[in-house]
């Protein structure tokens, strides 16, 4: 009877140890799952960062192209402004010469009028 009781106790102890081992394995599996979840979250965060980095790099290429286009447009605008300024300068020169000629024409007209008046007076004196 003692042998049977000892055997039963030994079996119960082994059963308890087996249950304890199962609980430990379940806890270990749970902790492994938690660690894997943390790792997966970190990987997902890194992937999001990498995705945004790629998106930003894709946007930077068009940004560089836009900057180059803007620089080209500024250069073209400056060249167009230079052409306009050259034309304005040419027009100003023409206007200045026109004014100079008009100033010279006024005395010429006065001279012509005086000559005409003198001729008229000469004709009247001759009559």
C-alpha positions as YAML, in Angstrom:
chain: A
units: angstrom
residues:
- id: 1
  name: UNK
  ca: [0.00, 0.00, 0.00]
- id: 2
  name: UNK
  ca: [2.86, 2.36, 0.80]
- id: 3
  name: UNK
  ca: [4.50, 1.52, -2.49]
- id: 4
  name: UNK
  ca: [1.28, 2.34, -4.29]
- id: 5
  name: UNK
  ca: [0.92, 5.61, -2.37]
- id: 6
  name: UNK
  ca: [4.55, 6.53, -3.09]
- id: 7
  name: UNK
  ca: [4.05, 5.72, -6.71]
- id: 8
  name: UNK
  ca: [0.87, 7.78, -6.79]
- id: 9
  name: UNK
  ca: [2.63, 10.73, -5.14]
- id: 10
  name: UNK
  ca: [5.53, 10.44, -7.55]
- id: 11
  name: UNK
  ca: [3.13, 10.40, -10.47]
- id: 12
  name: UNK
  ca: [1.24, 13.40, -9.08]
- id: 13
  name: UNK
  ca: [4.55, 15.25, -8.59]
- id: 14
  name: UNK
  ca: [5.54, 14.44, -12.18]
- id: 15
  name: UNK
  ca: [2.12, 15.59, -13.32]
- id: 16
  name: UNK
  ca: [2.49, 18.87, -11.42]
- id: 17
  name: UNK
  ca: [5.99, 19.33, -12.84]
- id: 18
  name: UNK
  ca: [4.62, 18.62, -16.29]
- id: 19
  name: UNK
  ca: [1.82, 21.20, -15.78]
- id: 20
  name: UNK
  ca: [4.37, 23.70, -14.45]
- id: 21
  name: UNK
  ca: [6.54, 23.05, -17.50]
- id: 22
  name: UNK
  ca: [3.50, 23.57, -19.77]
- id: 23
  name: UNK
  ca: [2.71, 26.89, -17.99]
- id: 24
  name: UNK
  ca: [6.34, 27.96, -18.35]
- id: 25
  name: UNK
  ca: [6.29, 27.07, -22.05]
- id: 26
  name: UNK
  ca: [3.03, 28.96, -22.54]
- id: 27
  name: UNK
  ca: [4.50, 31.98, -20.74]
- id: 28
  name: UNK
  ca: [7.68, 31.74, -22.82]
- id: 29
  name: UNK
  ca: [5.62, 31.49, -26.02]
- id: 30
  name: UNK
  ca: [3.58, 34.55, -24.91]
- id: 31
  name: UNK
  ca: [6.75, 36.54, -24.16]
- id: 32
  name: UNK
  ca: [8.22, 35.51, -27.51]
- id: 33
  name: UNK
  ca: [5.06, 36.70, -29.22]
- id: 34
  name: UNK
  ca: [5.27, 40.03, -27.37]
- id: 35
  name: UNK
  ca: [8.92, 40.42, -28.36]
- id: 36
  name: UNK
  ca: [8.05, 39.57, -31.96]
- id: 37
  name: UNK
  ca: [5.25, 42.15, -31.88]
- id: 38
  name: UNK
  ca: [7.67, 44.79, -30.63]
- id: 39
  name: UNK
  ca: [10.14, 43.86, -33.36]
- id: 40
  name: UNK
  ca: [7.40, 43.93, -35.97]
- id: 41
  name: UNK
  ca: [6.24, 47.35, -34.75]
- id: 42
  name: UNK
  ca: [9.79, 48.67, -35.02]
- id: 43
  name: UNK
  ca: [10.16, 47.19, -38.49]
- id: 44
  name: UNK
  ca: [6.85, 48.77, -39.52]
- id: 45
  name: UNK
  ca: [7.96, 52.12, -38.15]
- id: 46
  name: UNK
  ca: [11.24, 51.82, -40.07]
- id: 47
  name: UNK
  ca: [9.36, 50.88, -43.23]
- id: 48
  name: UNK
  ca: [7.10, 53.92, -42.83]
- id: 49
  name: UNK
  ca: [10.17, 56.10, -42.37]
- id: 50
  name: UNK
  ca: [11.79, 54.58, -45.46]
- id: 51
  name: UNK
  ca: [8.60, 55.01, -47.46]
- id: 52
  name: UNK
  ca: [8.37, 58.68, -46.51]
- id: 53
  name: UNK
  ca: [12.05, 59.09, -47.28]
- id: 54
  name: UNK
  ca: [11.48, 57.66, -50.76]
- id: 55
  name: UNK
  ca: [8.42, 59.85, -51.26]
- id: 56
  name: UNK
  ca: [10.41, 62.90, -50.23]
- id: 57
  name: UNK
  ca: [13.30, 61.92, -52.49]
- id: 58
  name: UNK
  ca: [10.89, 61.53, -55.40]
- id: 59
  name: UNK
  ca: [9.52, 64.97, -54.62]
- id: 60
  name: UNK
  ca: [13.03, 66.41, -54.31]
- id: 61
  name: UNK
  ca: [13.88, 65.43, -57.89]
- id: 62
  name: UNK
  ca: [10.97, 67.46, -59.32]
- id: 63
  name: UNK
  ca: [11.87, 70.21, -56.85]
- id: 64
  name: UNK
  ca: [15.38, 70.35, -58.28]
- id: 65
  name: UNK
  ca: [13.94, 70.40, -61.79]
- id: 66
  name: UNK
  ca: [11.60, 73.20, -60.77]
- id: 67
  name: UNK
  ca: [14.51, 75.14, -59.31]
- id: 68
  name: UNK
  ca: [16.44, 74.70, -62.55]
- id: 69
  name: UNK
  ca: [13.41, 75.79, -64.58]
- id: 70
  name: UNK
  ca: [12.93, 78.82, -62.33]
- id: 71
  name: UNK
  ca: [16.58, 79.78, -62.77]
- id: 72
  name: UNK
  ca: [16.20, 79.42, -66.54]
- id: 73
  name: UNK
  ca: [13.01, 81.51, -66.48]
- id: 74
  name: UNK
  ca: [14.75, 84.20, -64.45]
- id: 75
  name: UNK
  ca: [17.60, 84.23, -66.96]
- id: 76
  name: UNK
  ca: [15.17, 84.48, -69.86]
- id: 77
  name: UNK
  ca: [13.26, 87.25, -68.09]
- id: 78
  name: UNK
  ca: [16.49, 89.14, -67.52]
- id: 79
  name: UNK
  ca: [17.42, 88.75, -71.18]
- id: 80
  name: UNK
  ca: [13.95, 89.93, -72.23]
- id: 81
  name: UNK
  ca: [14.25, 92.90, -69.88]
- id: 82
  name: UNK
  ca: [17.65, 93.69, -71.35]
- id: 83
  name: UNK
  ca: [16.16, 93.67, -74.85]
- id: 84
  name: UNK
  ca: [13.32, 95.93, -73.72]
- id: 85
  name: UNK
  ca: [15.79, 98.28, -72.04]
- id: 86
  name: UNK
  ca: [17.92, 98.41, -75.19]
- id: 87
  name: UNK
  ca: [14.84, 99.24, -77.25]
- id: 88
  name: UNK
  ca: [13.85, 101.93, -74.75]
- id: 89
  name: UNK
  ca: [17.34, 103.40, -74.91]
- id: 90
  name: UNK
  ca: [17.17, 103.44, -78.70]
- id: 91
  name: UNK
  ca: [13.76, 105.13, -78.54]
- id: 92
  name: UNK
  ca: [15.08, 107.68, -76.05]
- id: 93
  name: UNK
  ca: [18.00, 108.44, -78.36]
- id: 94
  name: UNK
  ca: [15.56, 108.88, -81.24]
- id: 95
  name: UNK
  ca: [13.36, 111.14, -79.12]
- id: 96
  name: UNK
  ca: [16.36, 113.17, -77.99]
- id: 97
  name: UNK
  ca: [17.45, 113.69, -81.59]
- id: 98
  name: UNK
  ca: [13.90, 114.56, -82.52]
- id: 99
  name: UNK
  ca: [13.84, 117.21, -79.79]
- id: 100
  name: UNK
  ca: [17.21, 118.53, -80.90]
- id: 101
  name: UNK
  ca: [15.98, 118.76, -84.47]
- id: 102
  name: UNK
  ca: [12.74, 120.42, -83.38]
- id: 103
  name: UNK
  ca: [14.74, 123.00, -81.44]
- id: 104
  name: UNK
  ca: [16.75, 123.62, -84.54]
- id: 105
  name: UNK
  ca: [13.60, 123.72, -86.65]
- id: 106
  name: UNK
  ca: [12.01, 126.45, -84.56]
- id: 107
  name: UNK
  ca: [14.71, 129.01, -85.43]
- id: 108
  name: UNK
  ca: [14.61, 127.73, -89.01]
- id: 109
  name: UNK
  ca: [10.86, 128.39, -89.16]
- id: 110
  name: UNK
  ca: [11.39, 131.78, -87.59]
- id: 111
  name: UNK
  ca: [14.01, 132.50, -90.21]
- id: 112
  name: UNK
  ca: [11.68, 131.32, -92.96]
- id: 113
  name: UNK
  ca: [8.89, 133.53, -91.60]
- id: 114
  name: UNK
  ca: [11.25, 136.53, -91.39]
- id: 115
  name: UNK
  ca: [12.44, 135.86, -94.91]
- id: 116
  name: UNK
  ca: [8.87, 135.66, -96.11]
- id: 117
  name: UNK
  ca: [8.08, 138.88, -94.29]
- id: 118
  name: UNK
  ca: [11.16, 140.54, -95.75]
- id: 119
  name: UNK
  ca: [10.17, 139.40, -99.24]
- id: 120
  name: UNK
  ca: [6.68, 140.74, -98.65]
- id: 121
  name: UNK
  ca: [8.09, 144.03, -97.44]
- id: 122
  name: UNK
  ca: [10.47, 144.15, -100.43]
- id: 123
  name: UNK
  ca: [7.61, 143.51, -102.82]
- id: 124
  name: UNK
  ca: [5.53, 146.21, -101.18]
- id: 125
  name: UNK
  ca: [8.46, 148.59, -101.25]
- id: 126
  name: UNK
  ca: [8.95, 147.91, -104.92]
- id: 127
  name: UNK
  ca: [5.32, 148.67, -105.61]
...
